[in-house]
PDB file of C-alpha atoms in Angstrom:
ATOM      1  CA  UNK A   1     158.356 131.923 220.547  1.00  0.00           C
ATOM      2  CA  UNK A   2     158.551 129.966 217.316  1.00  0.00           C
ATOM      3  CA  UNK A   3     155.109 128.249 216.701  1.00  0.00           C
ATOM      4  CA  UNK A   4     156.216 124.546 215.845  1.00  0.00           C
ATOM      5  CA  UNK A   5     152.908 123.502 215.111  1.00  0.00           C
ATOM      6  CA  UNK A   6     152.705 126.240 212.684  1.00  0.00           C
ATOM      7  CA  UNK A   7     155.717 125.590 211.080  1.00  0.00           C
ATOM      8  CA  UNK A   8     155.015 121.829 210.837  1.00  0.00           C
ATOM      9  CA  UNK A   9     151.655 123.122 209.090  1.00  0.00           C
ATOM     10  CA  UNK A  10     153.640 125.394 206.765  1.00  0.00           C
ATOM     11  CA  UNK A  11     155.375 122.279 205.724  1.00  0.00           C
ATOM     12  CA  UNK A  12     153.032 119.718 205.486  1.00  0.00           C
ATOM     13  CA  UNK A  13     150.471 121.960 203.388  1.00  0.00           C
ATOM     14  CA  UNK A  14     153.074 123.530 201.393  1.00  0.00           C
ATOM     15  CA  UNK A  15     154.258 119.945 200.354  1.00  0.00           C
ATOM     16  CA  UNK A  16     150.537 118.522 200.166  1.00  0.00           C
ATOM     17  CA  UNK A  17     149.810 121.215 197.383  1.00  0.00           C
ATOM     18  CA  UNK A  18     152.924 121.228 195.534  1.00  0.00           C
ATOM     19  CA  UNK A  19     152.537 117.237 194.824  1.00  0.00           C
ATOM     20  CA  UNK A  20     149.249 117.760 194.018  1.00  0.00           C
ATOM     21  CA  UNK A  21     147.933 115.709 197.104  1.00  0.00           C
ATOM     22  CA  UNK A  22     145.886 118.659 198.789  1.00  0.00           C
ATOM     23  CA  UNK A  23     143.531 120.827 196.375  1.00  0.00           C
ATOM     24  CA  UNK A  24     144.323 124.766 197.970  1.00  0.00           C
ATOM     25  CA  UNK A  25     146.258 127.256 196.061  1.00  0.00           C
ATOM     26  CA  UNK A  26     149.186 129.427 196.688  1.00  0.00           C
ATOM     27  CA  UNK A  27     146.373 132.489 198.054  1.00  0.00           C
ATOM     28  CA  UNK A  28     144.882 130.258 200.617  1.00  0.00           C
ATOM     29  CA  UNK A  29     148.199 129.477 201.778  1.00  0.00           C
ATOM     30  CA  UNK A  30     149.090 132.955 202.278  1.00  0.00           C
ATOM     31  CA  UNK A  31     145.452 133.792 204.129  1.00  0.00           C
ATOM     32  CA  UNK A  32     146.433 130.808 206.187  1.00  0.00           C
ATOM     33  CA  UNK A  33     150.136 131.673 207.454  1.00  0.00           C
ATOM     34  CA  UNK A  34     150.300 135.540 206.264  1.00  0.00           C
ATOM     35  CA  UNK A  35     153.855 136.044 204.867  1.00  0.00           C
ATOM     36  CA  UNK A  36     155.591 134.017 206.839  1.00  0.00           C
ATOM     37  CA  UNK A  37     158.870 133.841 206.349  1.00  0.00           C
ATOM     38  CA  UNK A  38     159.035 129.758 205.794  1.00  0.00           C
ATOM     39  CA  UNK A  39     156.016 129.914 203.552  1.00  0.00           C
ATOM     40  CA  UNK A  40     157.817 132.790 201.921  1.00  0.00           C
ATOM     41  CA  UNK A  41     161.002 130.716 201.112  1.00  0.00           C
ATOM     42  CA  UNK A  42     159.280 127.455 199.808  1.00  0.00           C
ATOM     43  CA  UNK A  43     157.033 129.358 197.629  1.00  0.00           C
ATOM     44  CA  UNK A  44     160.237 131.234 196.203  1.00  0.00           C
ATOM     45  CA  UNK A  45     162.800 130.081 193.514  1.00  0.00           C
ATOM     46  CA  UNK A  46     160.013 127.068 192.960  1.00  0.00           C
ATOM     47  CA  UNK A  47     161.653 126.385 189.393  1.00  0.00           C
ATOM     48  CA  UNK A  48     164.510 125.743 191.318  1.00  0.00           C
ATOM     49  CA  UNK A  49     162.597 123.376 193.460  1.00  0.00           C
ATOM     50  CA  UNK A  50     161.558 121.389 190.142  1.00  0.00           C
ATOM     51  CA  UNK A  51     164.817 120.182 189.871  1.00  0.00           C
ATOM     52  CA  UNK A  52     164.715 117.775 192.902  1.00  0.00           C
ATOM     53  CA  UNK A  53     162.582 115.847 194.231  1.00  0.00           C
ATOM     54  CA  UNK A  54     161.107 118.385 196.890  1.00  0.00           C
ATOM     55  CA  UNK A  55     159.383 115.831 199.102  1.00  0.00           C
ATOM     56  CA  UNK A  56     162.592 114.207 199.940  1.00  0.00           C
ATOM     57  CA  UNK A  57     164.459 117.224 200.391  1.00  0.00           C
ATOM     58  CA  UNK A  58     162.205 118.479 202.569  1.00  0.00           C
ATOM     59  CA  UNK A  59     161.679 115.905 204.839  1.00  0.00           C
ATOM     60  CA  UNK A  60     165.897 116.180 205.520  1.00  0.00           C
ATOM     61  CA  UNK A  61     165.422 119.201 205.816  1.00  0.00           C
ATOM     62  CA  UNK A  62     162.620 119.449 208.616  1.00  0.00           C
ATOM     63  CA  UNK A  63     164.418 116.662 209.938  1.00  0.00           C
ATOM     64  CA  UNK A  64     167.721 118.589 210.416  1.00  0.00           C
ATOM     65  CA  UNK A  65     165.473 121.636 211.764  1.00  0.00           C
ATOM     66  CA  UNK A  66     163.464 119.127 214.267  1.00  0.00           C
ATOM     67  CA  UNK A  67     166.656 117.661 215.933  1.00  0.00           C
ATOM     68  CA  UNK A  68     168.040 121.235 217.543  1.00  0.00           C
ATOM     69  CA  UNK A  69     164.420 123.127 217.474  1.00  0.00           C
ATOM     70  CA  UNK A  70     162.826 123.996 220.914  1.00  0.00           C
ATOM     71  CA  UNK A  71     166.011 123.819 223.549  1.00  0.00           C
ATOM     72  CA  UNK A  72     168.644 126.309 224.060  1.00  0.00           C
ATOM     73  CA  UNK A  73     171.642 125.436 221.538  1.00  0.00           C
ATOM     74  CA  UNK A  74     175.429 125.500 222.860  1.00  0.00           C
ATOM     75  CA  UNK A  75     178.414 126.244 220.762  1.00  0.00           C
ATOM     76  CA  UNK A  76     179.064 122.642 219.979  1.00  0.00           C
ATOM     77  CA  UNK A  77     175.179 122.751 218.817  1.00  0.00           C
ATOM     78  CA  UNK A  78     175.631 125.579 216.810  1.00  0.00           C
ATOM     79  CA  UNK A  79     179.356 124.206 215.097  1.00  0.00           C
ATOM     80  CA  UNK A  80     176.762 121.156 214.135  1.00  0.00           C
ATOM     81  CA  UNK A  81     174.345 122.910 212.803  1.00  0.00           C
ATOM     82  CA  UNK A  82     176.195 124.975 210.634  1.00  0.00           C
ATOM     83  CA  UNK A  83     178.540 121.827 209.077  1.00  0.00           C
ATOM     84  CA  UNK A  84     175.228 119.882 209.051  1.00  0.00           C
ATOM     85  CA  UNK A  85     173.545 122.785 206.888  1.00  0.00           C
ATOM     86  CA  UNK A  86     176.118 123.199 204.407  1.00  0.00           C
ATOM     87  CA  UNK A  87     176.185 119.011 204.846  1.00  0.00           C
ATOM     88  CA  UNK A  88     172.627 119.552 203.621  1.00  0.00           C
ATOM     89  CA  UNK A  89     173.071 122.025 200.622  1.00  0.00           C
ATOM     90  CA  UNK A  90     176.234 120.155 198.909  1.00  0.00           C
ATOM     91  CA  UNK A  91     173.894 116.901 199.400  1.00  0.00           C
ATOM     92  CA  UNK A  92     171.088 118.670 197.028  1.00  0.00           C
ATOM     93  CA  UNK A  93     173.747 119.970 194.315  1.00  0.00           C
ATOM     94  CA  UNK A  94     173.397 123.423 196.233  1.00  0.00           C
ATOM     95  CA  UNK A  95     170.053 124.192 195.022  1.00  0.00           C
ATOM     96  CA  UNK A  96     169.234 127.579 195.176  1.00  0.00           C
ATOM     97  CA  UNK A  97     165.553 126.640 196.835  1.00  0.00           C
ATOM     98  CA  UNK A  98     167.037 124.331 199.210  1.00  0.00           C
ATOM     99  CA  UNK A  99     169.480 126.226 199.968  1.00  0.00           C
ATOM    100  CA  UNK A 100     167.062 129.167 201.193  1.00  0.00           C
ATOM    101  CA  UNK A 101     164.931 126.977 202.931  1.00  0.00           C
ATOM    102  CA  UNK A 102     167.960 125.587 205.117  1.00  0.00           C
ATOM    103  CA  UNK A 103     168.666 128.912 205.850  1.00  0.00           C
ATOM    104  CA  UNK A 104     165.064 129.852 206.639  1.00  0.00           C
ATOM    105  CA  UNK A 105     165.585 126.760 209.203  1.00  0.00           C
ATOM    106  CA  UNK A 106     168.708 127.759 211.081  1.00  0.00           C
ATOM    107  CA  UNK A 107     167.295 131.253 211.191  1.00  0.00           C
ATOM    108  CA  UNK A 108     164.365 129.906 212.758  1.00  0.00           C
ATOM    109  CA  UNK A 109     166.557 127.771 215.208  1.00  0.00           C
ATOM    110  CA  UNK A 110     168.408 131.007 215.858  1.00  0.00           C
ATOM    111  CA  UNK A 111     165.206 132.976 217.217  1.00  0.00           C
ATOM    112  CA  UNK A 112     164.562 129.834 219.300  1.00  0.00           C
ATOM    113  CA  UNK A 113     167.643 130.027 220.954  1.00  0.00           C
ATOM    114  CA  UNK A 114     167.951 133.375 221.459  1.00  0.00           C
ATOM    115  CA  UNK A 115     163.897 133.057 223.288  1.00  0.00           C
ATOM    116  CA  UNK A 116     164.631 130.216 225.097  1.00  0.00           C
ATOM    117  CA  UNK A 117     168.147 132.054 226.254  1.00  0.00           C
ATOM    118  CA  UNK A 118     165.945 134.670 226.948  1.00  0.00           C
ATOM    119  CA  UNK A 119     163.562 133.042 229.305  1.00  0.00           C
ATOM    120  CA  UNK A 120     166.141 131.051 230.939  1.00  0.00           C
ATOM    121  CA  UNK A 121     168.113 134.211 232.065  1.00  0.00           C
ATOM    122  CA  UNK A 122     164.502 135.850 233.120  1.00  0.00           C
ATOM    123  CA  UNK A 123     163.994 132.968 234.957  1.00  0.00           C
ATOM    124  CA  UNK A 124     167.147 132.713 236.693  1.00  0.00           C
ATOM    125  CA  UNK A 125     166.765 136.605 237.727  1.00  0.00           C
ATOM    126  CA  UNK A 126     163.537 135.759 238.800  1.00  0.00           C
ATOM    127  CA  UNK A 127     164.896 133.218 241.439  1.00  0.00           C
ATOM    128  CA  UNK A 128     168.153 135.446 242.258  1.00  0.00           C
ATOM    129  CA  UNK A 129     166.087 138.517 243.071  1.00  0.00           C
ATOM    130  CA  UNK A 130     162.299 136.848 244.335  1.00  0.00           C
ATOM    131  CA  UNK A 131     159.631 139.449 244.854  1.00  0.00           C
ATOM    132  CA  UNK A 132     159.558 140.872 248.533  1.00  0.00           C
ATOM    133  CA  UNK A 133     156.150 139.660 248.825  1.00  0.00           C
ATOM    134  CA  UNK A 134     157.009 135.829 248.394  1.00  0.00           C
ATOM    135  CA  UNK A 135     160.261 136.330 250.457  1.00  0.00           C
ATOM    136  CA  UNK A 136     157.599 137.342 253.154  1.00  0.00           C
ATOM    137  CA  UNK A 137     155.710 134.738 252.594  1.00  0.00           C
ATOM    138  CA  UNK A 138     157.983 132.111 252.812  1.00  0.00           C
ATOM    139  CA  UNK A 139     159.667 133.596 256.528  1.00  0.00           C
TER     140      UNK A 139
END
């Protein structure tokens, strides 16, 4: 499953050094959260970052990510999220770092779907087609 907290981390430390608010470096970011993909993206195309102001932008953007993130999305859901993006990207002069990032997101969002889609269906197996043992039981 996609670790919120970590990605709320990922953003709040990422932010924290790039304003100059939090004294760590780009290395102890990366021996914090590895490569991970949203640490990956923020720390990429960063002179393209420097055009805007990045705090801002991010917030909208974790924002945007917050309202769909841990529930399984429908189609309407997913028609939102994809006019909502590109919403997003024309409303930062399609930045090249935002626009990665807002990608990054919906990916994300994506693999939460598709796991919580996942453990719904398991789930709903599970019920159809109980063990024989608890059917037992419960006679």
């Amino acid at each position: 499953m996609v670790d919120q907290k970590m990605i709320a981390g990922i953003f709040n430390d990422f932010l924290g050094v790039y304003i100059g608010k939090v004294n760590l470096g780009i290395r102890p970011l990366q021996e914090k959260y590895g490569k991970h993909p949203v640490l990956m993206k923020l720390l990429s195309n960063v002179e393209a970052a420097s055009e805007i102001p990045v705090a801002k932008a991010m917030k909208e953007i974790y924002g945007f990510y917050k309202e769909y993130r841990g529930r399984p999305l429908s189609d309407k859901d997913w028609e939102e999220i994809v006019e909502r993006a590109g919403q997003l990207h024309k409303a930062w002069n399609e930045n090249v770092w935002c626009r990665q990032v807002i990608l990054e997101m919906v990916n994300l969002l994506d693999v939460d779907d598709r796991e919580q889609r996942k453990l719904a269906a398991e789930t709903e197996k599970r019920l159809e087609n109980p063990p024989e043992a608890a059917v037992e039981e419960a006679a």
